Short mmCIF file of C-alpha atoms in Angstrom, two decimals:
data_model
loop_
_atom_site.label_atom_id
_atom_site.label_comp_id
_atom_site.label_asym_id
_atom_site.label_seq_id
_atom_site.Cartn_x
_atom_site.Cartn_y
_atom_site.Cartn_z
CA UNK A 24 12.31 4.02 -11.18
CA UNK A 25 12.86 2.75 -14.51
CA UNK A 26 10.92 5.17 -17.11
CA UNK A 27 9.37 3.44 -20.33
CA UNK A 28 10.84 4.86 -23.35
CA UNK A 29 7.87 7.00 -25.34
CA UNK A 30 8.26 4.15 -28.18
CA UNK A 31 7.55 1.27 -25.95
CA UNK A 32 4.43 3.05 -24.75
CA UNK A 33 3.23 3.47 -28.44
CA UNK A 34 3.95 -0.06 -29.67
CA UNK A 35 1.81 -1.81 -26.36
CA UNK A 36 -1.13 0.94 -26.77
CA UNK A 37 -0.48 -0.22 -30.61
CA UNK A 38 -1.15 -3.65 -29.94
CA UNK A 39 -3.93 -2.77 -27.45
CA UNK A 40 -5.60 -0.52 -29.49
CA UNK A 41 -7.52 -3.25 -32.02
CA UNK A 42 -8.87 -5.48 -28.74
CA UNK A 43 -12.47 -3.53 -28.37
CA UNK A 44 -13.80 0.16 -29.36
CA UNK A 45 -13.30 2.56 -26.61
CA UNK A 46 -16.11 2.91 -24.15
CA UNK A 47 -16.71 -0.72 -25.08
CA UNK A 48 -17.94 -1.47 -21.38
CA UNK A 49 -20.05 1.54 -21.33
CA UNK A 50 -20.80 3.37 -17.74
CA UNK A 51 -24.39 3.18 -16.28
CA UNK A 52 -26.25 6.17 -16.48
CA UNK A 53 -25.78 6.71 -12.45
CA UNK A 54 -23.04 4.77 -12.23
CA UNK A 55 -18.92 5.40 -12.27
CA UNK A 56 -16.64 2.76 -12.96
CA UNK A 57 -12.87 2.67 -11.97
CA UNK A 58 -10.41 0.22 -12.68
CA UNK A 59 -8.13 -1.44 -10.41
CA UNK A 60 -4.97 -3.50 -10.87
CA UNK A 61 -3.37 -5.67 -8.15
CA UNK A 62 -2.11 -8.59 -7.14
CA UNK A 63 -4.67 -11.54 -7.13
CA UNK A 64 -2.62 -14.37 -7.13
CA UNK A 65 1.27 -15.23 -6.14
CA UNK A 66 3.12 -14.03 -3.33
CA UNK A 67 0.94 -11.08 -2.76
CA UNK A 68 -2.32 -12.43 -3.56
CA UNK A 69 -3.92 -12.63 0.04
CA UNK A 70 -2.30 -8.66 0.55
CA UNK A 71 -4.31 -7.23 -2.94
CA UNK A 72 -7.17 -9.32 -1.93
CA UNK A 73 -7.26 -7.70 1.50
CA UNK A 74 -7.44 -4.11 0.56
CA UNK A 75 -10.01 -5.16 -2.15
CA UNK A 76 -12.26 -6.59 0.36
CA UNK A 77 -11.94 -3.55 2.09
CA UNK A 78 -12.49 -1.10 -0.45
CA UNK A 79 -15.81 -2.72 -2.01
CA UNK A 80 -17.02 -3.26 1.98
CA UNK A 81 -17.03 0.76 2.00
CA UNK A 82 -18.28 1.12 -1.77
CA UNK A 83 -20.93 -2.00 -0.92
CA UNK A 84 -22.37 0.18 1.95
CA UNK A 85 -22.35 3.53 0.12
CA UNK A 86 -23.51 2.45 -3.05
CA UNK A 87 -26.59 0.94 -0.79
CA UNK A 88 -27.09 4.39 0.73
CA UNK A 89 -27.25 7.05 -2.66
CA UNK A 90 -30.01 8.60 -2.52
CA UNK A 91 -32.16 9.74 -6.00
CA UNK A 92 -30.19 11.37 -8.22
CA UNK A 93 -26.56 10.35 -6.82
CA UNK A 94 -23.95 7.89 -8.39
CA UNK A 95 -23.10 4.57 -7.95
CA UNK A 96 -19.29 3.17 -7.54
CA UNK A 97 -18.29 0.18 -9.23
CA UNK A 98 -14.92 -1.09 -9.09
CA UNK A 99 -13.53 -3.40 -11.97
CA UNK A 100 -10.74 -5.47 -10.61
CA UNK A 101 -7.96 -7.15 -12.42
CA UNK A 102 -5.20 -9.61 -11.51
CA UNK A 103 -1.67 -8.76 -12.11
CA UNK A 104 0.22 -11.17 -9.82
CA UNK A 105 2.07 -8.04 -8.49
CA UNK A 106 3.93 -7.70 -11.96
CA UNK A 107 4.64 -4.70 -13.91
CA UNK A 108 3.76 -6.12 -17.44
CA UNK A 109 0.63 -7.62 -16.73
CA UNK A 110 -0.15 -4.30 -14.59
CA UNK A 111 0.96 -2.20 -17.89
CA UNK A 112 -1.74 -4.27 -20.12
CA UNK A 113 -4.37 -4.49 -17.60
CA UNK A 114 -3.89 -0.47 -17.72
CA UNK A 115 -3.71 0.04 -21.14
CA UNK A 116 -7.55 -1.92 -21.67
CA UNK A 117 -8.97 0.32 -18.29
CA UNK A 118 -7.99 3.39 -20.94
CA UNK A 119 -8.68 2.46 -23.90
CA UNK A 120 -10.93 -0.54 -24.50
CA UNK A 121 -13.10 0.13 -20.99
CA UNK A 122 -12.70 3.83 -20.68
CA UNK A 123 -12.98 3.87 -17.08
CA UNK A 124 -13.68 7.07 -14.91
CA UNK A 125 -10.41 7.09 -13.26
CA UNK A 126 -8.05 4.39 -11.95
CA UNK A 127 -8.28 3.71 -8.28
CA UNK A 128 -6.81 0.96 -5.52
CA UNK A 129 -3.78 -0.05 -7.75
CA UNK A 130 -1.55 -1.88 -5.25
CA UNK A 131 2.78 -2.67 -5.24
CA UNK A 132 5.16 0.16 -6.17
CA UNK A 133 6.89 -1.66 -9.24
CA UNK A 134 3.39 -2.06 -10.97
CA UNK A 135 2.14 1.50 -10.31
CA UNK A 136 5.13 3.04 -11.13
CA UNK A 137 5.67 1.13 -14.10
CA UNK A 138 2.33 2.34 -15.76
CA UNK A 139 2.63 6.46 -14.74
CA UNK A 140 4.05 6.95 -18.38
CA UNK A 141 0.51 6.32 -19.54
CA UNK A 142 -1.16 9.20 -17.52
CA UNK A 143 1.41 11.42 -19.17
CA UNK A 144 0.87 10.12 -22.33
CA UNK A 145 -3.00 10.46 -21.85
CA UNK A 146 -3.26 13.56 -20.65
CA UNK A 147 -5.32 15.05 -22.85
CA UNK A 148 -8.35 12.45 -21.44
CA UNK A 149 -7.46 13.45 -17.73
CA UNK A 150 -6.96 9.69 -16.48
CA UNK A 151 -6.09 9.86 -12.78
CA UNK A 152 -4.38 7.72 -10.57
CA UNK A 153 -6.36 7.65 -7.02
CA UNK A 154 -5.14 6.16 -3.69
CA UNK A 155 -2.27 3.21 -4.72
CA UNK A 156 -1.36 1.01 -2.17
CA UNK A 157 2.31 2.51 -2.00
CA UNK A 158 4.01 4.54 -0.72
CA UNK A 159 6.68 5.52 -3.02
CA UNK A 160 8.34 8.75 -4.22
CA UNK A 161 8.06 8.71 -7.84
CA UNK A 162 3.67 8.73 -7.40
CA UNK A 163 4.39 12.02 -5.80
CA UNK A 164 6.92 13.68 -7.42
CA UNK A 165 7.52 15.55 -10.76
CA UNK A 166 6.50 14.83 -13.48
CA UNK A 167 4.22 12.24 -12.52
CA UNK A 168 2.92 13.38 -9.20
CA UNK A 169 0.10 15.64 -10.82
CA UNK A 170 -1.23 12.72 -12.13
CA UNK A 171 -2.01 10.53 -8.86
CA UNK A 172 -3.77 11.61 -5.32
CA UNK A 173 -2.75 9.40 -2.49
CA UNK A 174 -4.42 9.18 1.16
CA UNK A 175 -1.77 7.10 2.89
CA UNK A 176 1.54 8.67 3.91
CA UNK A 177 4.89 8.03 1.72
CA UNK A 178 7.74 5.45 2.31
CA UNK A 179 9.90 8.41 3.43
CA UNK A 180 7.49 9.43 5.99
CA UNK A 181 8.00 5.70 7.31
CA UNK A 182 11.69 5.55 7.01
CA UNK A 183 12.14 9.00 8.61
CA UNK A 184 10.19 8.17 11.81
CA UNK A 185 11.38 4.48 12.25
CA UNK A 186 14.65 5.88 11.76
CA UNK A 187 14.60 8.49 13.93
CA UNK A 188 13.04 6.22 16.67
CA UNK A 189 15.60 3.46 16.28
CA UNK A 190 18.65 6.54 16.73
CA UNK A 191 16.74 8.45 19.71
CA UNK A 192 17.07 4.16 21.53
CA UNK A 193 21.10 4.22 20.72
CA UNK A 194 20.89 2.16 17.72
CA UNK A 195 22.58 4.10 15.07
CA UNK A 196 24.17 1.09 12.91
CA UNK A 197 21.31 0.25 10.93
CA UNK A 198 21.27 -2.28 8.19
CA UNK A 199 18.65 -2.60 5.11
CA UNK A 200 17.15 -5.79 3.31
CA UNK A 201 15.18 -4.66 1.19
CA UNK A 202 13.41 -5.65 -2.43
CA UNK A 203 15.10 -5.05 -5.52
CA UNK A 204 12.86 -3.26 -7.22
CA UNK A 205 11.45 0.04 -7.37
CA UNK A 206 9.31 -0.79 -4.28
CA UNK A 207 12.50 -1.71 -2.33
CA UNK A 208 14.47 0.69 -3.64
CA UNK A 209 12.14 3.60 -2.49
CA UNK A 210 12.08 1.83 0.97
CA UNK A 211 15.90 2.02 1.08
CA UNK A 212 16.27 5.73 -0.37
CA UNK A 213 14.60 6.62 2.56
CA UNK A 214 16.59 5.27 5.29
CA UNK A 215 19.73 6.73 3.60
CA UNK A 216 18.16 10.14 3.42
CA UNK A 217 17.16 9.64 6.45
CA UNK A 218 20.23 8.79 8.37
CA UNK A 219 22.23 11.10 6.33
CA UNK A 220 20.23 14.02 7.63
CA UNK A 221 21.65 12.67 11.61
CA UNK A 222 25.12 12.90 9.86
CA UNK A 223 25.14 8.36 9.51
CA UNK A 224 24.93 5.92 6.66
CA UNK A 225 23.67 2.68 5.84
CA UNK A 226 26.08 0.03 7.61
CA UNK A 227 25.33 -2.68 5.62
CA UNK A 228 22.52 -4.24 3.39
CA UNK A 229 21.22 -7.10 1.50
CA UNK A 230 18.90 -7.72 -1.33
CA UNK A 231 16.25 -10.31 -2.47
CA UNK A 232 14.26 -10.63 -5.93
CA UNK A 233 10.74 -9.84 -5.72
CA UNK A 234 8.08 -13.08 -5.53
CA UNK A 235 10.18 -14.84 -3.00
CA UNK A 236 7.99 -17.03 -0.82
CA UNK A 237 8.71 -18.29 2.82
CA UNK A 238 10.25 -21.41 1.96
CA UNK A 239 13.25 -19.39 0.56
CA UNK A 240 16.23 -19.46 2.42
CA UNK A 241 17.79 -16.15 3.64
CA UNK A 242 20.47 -17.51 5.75
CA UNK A 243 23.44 -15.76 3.96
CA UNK A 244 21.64 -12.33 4.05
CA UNK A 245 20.65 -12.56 7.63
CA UNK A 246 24.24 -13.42 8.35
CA UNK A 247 25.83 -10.86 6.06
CA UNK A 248 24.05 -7.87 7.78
CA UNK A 249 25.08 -9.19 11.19
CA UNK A 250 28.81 -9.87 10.22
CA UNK A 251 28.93 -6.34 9.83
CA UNK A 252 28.05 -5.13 13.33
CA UNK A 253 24.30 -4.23 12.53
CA UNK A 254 22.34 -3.24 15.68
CA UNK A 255 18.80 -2.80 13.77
CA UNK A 256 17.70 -4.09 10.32
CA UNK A 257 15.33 -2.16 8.49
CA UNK A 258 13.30 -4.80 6.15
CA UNK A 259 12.02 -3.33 2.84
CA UNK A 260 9.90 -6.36 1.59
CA UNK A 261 6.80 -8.55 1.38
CA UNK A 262 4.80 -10.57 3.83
CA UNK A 263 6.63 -13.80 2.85
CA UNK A 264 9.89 -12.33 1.95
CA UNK A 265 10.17 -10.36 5.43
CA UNK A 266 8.89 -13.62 7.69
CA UNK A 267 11.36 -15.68 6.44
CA UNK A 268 13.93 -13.46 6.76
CA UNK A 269 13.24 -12.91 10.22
CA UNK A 270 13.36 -16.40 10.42
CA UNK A 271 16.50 -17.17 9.13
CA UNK A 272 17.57 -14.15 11.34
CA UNK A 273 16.34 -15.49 14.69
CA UNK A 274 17.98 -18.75 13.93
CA UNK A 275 21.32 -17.56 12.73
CA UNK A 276 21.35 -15.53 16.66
CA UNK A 277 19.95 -12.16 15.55
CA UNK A 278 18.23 -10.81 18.61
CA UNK A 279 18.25 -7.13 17.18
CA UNK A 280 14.95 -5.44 16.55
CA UNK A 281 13.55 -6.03 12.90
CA UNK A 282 11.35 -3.27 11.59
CA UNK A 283 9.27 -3.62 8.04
CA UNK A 284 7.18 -1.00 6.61
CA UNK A 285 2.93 -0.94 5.99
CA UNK A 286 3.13 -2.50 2.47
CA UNK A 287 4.14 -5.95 4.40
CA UNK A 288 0.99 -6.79 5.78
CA UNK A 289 2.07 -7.16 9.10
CA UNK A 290 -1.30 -9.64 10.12
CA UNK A 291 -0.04 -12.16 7.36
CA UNK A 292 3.03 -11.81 8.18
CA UNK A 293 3.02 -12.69 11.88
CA UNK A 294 0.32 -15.47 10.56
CA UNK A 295 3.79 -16.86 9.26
CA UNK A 296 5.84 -16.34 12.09
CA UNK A 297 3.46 -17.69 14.55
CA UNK A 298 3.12 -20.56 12.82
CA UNK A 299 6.67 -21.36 12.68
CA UNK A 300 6.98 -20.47 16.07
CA UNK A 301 4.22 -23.59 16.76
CA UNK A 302 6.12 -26.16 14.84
CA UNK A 303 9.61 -25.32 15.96
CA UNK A 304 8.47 -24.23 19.64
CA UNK A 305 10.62 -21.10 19.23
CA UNK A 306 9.32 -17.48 19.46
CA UNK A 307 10.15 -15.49 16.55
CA UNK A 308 8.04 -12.48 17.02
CA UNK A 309 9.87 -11.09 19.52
CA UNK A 310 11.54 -7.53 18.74
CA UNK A 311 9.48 -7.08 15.81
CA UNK A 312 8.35 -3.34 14.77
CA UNK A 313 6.66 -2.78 12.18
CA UNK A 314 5.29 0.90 11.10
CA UNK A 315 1.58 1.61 9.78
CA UNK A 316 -0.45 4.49 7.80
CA UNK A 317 -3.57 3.42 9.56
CA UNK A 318 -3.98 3.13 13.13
CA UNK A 319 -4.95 -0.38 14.27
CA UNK A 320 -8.38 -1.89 13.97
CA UNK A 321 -8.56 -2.71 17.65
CA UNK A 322 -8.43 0.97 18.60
CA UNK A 323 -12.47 1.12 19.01
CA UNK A 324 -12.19 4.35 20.58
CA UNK A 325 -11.87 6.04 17.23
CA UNK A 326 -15.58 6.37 15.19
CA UNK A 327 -13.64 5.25 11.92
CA UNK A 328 -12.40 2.33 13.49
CA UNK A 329 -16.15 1.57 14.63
CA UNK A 330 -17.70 2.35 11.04
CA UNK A 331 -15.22 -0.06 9.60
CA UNK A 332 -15.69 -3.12 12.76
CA UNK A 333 -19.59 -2.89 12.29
CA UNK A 334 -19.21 -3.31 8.43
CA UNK A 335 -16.12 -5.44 7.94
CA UNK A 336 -16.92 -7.73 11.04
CA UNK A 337 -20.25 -9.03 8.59
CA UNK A 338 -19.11 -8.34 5.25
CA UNK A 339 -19.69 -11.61 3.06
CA UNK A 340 -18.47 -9.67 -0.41
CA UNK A 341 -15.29 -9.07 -2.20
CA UNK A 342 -13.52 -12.28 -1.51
CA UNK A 343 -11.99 -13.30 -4.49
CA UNK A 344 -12.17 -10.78 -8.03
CA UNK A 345 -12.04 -12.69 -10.99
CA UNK A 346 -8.59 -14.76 -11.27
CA UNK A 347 -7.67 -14.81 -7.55
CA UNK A 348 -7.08 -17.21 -5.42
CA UNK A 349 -9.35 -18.73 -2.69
CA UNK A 350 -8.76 -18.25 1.19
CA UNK A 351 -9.92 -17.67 4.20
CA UNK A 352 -10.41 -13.86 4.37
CA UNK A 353 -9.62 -12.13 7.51
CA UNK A 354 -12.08 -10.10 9.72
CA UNK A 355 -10.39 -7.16 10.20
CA UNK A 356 -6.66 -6.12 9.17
CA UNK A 357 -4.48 -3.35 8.64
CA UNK A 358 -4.76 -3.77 5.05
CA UNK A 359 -8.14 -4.06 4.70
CA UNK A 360 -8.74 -0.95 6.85
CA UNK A 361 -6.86 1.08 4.26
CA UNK A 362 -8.80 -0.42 1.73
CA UNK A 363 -11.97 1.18 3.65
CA UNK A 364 -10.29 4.27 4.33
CA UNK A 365 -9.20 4.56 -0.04
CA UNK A 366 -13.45 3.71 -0.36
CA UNK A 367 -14.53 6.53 2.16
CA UNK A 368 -12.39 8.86 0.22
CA UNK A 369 -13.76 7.95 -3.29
CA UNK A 370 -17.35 8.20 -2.14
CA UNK A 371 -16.45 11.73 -1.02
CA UNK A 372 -15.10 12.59 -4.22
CA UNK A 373 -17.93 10.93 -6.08
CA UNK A 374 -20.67 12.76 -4.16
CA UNK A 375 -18.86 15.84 -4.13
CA UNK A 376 -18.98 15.75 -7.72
CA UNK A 377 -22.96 16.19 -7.76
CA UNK A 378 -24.70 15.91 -10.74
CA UNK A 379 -21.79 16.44 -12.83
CA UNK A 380 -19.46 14.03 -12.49
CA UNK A 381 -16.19 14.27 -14.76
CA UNK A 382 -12.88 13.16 -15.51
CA UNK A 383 -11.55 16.78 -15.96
CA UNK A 384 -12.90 17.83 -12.57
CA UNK A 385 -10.75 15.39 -10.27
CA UNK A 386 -7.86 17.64 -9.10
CA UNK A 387 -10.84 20.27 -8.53
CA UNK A 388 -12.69 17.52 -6.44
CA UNK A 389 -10.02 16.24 -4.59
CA UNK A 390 -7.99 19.51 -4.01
CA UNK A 391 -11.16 20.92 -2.63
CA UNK A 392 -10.97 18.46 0.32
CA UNK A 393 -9.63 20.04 3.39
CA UNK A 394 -9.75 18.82 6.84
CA UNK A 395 -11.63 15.68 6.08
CA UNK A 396 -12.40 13.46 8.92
CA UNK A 397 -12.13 10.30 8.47
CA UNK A 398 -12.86 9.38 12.29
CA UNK A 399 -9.27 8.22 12.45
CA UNK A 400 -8.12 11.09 14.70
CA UNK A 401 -6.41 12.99 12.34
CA UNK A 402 -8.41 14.84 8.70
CA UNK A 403 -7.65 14.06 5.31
CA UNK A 404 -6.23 17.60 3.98
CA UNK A 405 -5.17 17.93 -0.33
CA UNK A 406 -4.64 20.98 -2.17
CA UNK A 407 -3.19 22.42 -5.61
CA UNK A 408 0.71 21.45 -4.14
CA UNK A 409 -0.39 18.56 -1.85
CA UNK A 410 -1.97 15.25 -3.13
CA UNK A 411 -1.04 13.38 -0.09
CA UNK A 412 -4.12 13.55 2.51
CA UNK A 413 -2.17 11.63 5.54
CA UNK A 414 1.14 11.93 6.84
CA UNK A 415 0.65 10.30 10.05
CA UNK A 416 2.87 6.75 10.77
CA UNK A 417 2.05 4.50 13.22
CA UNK A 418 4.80 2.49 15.15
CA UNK A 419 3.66 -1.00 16.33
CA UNK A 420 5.07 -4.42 17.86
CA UNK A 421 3.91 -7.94 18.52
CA UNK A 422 1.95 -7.57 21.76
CA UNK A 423 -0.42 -10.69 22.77
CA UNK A 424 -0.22 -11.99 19.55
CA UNK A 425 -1.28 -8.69 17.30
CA UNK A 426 0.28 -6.22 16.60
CA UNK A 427 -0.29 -3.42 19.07
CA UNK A 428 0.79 0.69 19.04
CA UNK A 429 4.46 0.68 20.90
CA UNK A 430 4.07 2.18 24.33
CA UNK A 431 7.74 2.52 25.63
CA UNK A 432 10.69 2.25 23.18
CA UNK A 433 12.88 1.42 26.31
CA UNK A 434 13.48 -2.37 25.92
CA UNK A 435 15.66 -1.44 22.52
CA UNK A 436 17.55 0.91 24.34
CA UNK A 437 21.09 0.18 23.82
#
């Protein structure tokens, strides 16, 4: 992760500073307002529009439902394009000009990452980071980790089981294609750690800039990684990035099994793929796994999983904050569902806070929370040393065109 130095901090809250008087977008009497920067537009725009549709479907029905005396949520989006400057300024006015209760829903690894200098540096006004989109280290670690509460499990929970799934099949020469950026990076940290726990390494890998789109060619990667004897790939990478990868993959030969992690929005993803698959008349979502912090929206036995259906499956709102781009939104999705699941959490927080809601009292709040059911089968659990409430991954694969929970690892068995 690349750390701002303390003087480039001061010279952008500098310039920021003269914009608008702090609290210049004062907070309702009953009403708490958090600010959220994501990706709007560009390659990731349909992926931070997603989990904002899902987060204001769960803050929509709540805020409907507060009784006398209880607080309103209101979320203040703004476009970043899934880059770390524009993410940095967008976080600087949320502090300083808007004076927001707490920052919330930030999505992408290299934009939340980039901006954790500024909860250090504003410590002394208790800003909070609460349930990114990401699943990187560096949001839970010193000296940063304090700083941020995440719901969703880590990138090295996701690399650990995929890994170990992948080595308990036979297939123990793994190679990474990942992102080159802190996102990426994270991603690939984790399959090294864990394959050097099993005594292995990283056989080969291959990197992309971030922002690529699906018409990018990946031909020379795709063959790189199988030059060198590769029998898995381990993609670390975007919606578009990862489909045309597997793409170029499929076409180049590779039969191997391709896994990705959650931050990939699998749904858009195999949108791509199936797609290509129509106007080439080959199948490229075969062998495709792709690991999850949510379990899937089809699995209606699960109460959460009803709760979000019956409001997402009628939801009009959310579909484009200011800047984005237009598009057909999806009715249910992986991403979206984590968006509810980040919503369900902040109402809890927010009621749980009474009638004395503050900025100081947030690690209070939230550490309080233990064994918090989220109707997803297993609680939400945070304390003083744990601001992680999930672990659990999910492994899927490309059943009946969706992705499905894997039942039998068998057919990769080497």
């Amino acid at each position: 992760m690349r750390i701002i130095p303390p003087a480039v901090v001061l010279l952008a809250l500098l310039v920021a500073l003269p914009l608008a008087p702090t609290s210049a977008k004062a907070q309702g009497e009953r009403e708490l307002v958090f600010g959220m920067s994501a990706a709007f537009t560009g390659a990731n725009g349909e992926l931070g529009i997603e989990y904002y549709r899902g987060l204001m479907a769960y803050l929509d029905y709540y805020n409907a439902r507060v009784g006398e005396g209880g607080r309103t949520i209101r979320v203040e989006p703004a476009n970043d394009g899934y880059n770390p400057g524009p993410c940095f300024q967008n976080t600087v006015n949320f502090i300083v000009r808007d004076d927001v209760f707490a920052l919330a829903a930030y999505v992408g690894t290299p934009t939340a990452t980039h901006v954790l200098p500024l909860l250090q540096k504003f410590e002394d006004r208790h800003i909070y980071m609460l349930f990114p989109f990401t699943g990187a280290q560096p949001l839970r670690d010193d000296p940063f980790g304090k700083y941020v509460f995440n719901l969703r499990a880590s990138y090295f929970d996701e690399t650990r089981v995929l890994v170990s799934r992948l080595l308990a099949v036979g297939r123990g020469r793994i190679g990474v294609f990942y992102q080159s950026d802190a996102y990426g990076r994270t991603g690939w940290d984790g399959v090294r750690r864990a394959l050097a726990a099993q005594g292995r390494h990283i056989v080969s890998e291959a990197a992309y800039h971030r922002g690529a789109a699906f018409s990018r060619d990946f031909s020379l990667e795709a063959r790189h990684l199988m030059d060198a004897g590769v029998d898995a790939i381990i993609v670390v990478g975007t919606y578009a990035s990862q489909a045309a990868f597997i793409r170029d993959a499929r076409n180049a030969g590779c039969d191997l099994p391709i896994a990705g992690l959650s931050f990939t929005d699998s749904d858009k993803m195999l949108d791509l793929l199936k797609a290509e698959s129509e106007r080439t008349g080959r199948d490229y979502t075969a062998d495709l796994i792709q690991s999850q912090v949510v379990p899937s929206y089809e699995e209606t036995g699960l109460p959460g999983v009803r709760l979000y259906r019956e409001i997402m499956g009628n939801y009009e709102g959310g579909l484009v904050p200011s800047g984005g781009e237009a598009y057909s939104p999806r009715r249910y999705s992986f991403v979206s569902f984590e968006g509810f699941l980040n919503g369900r959490l902040l109402g809890e927080m927010v009621r749980r806070m009474g009638d004395a809601p503050s900025r100081e009292r947030i690690p209070e709040v939230l550490e309080s929370i233990r064994d918090f059911d989220l109707g997803i089968g297993v609680d939400a659990h945070f304390g003083p040393d744990r601001h992680q409430g999930l672990d659990a991954v999910y492994l899927t694969t490309v059943r009946d065109g969706h992705f499905r929970s894997i039942d039998s690892w068998e057919k990769w068995r080497k």
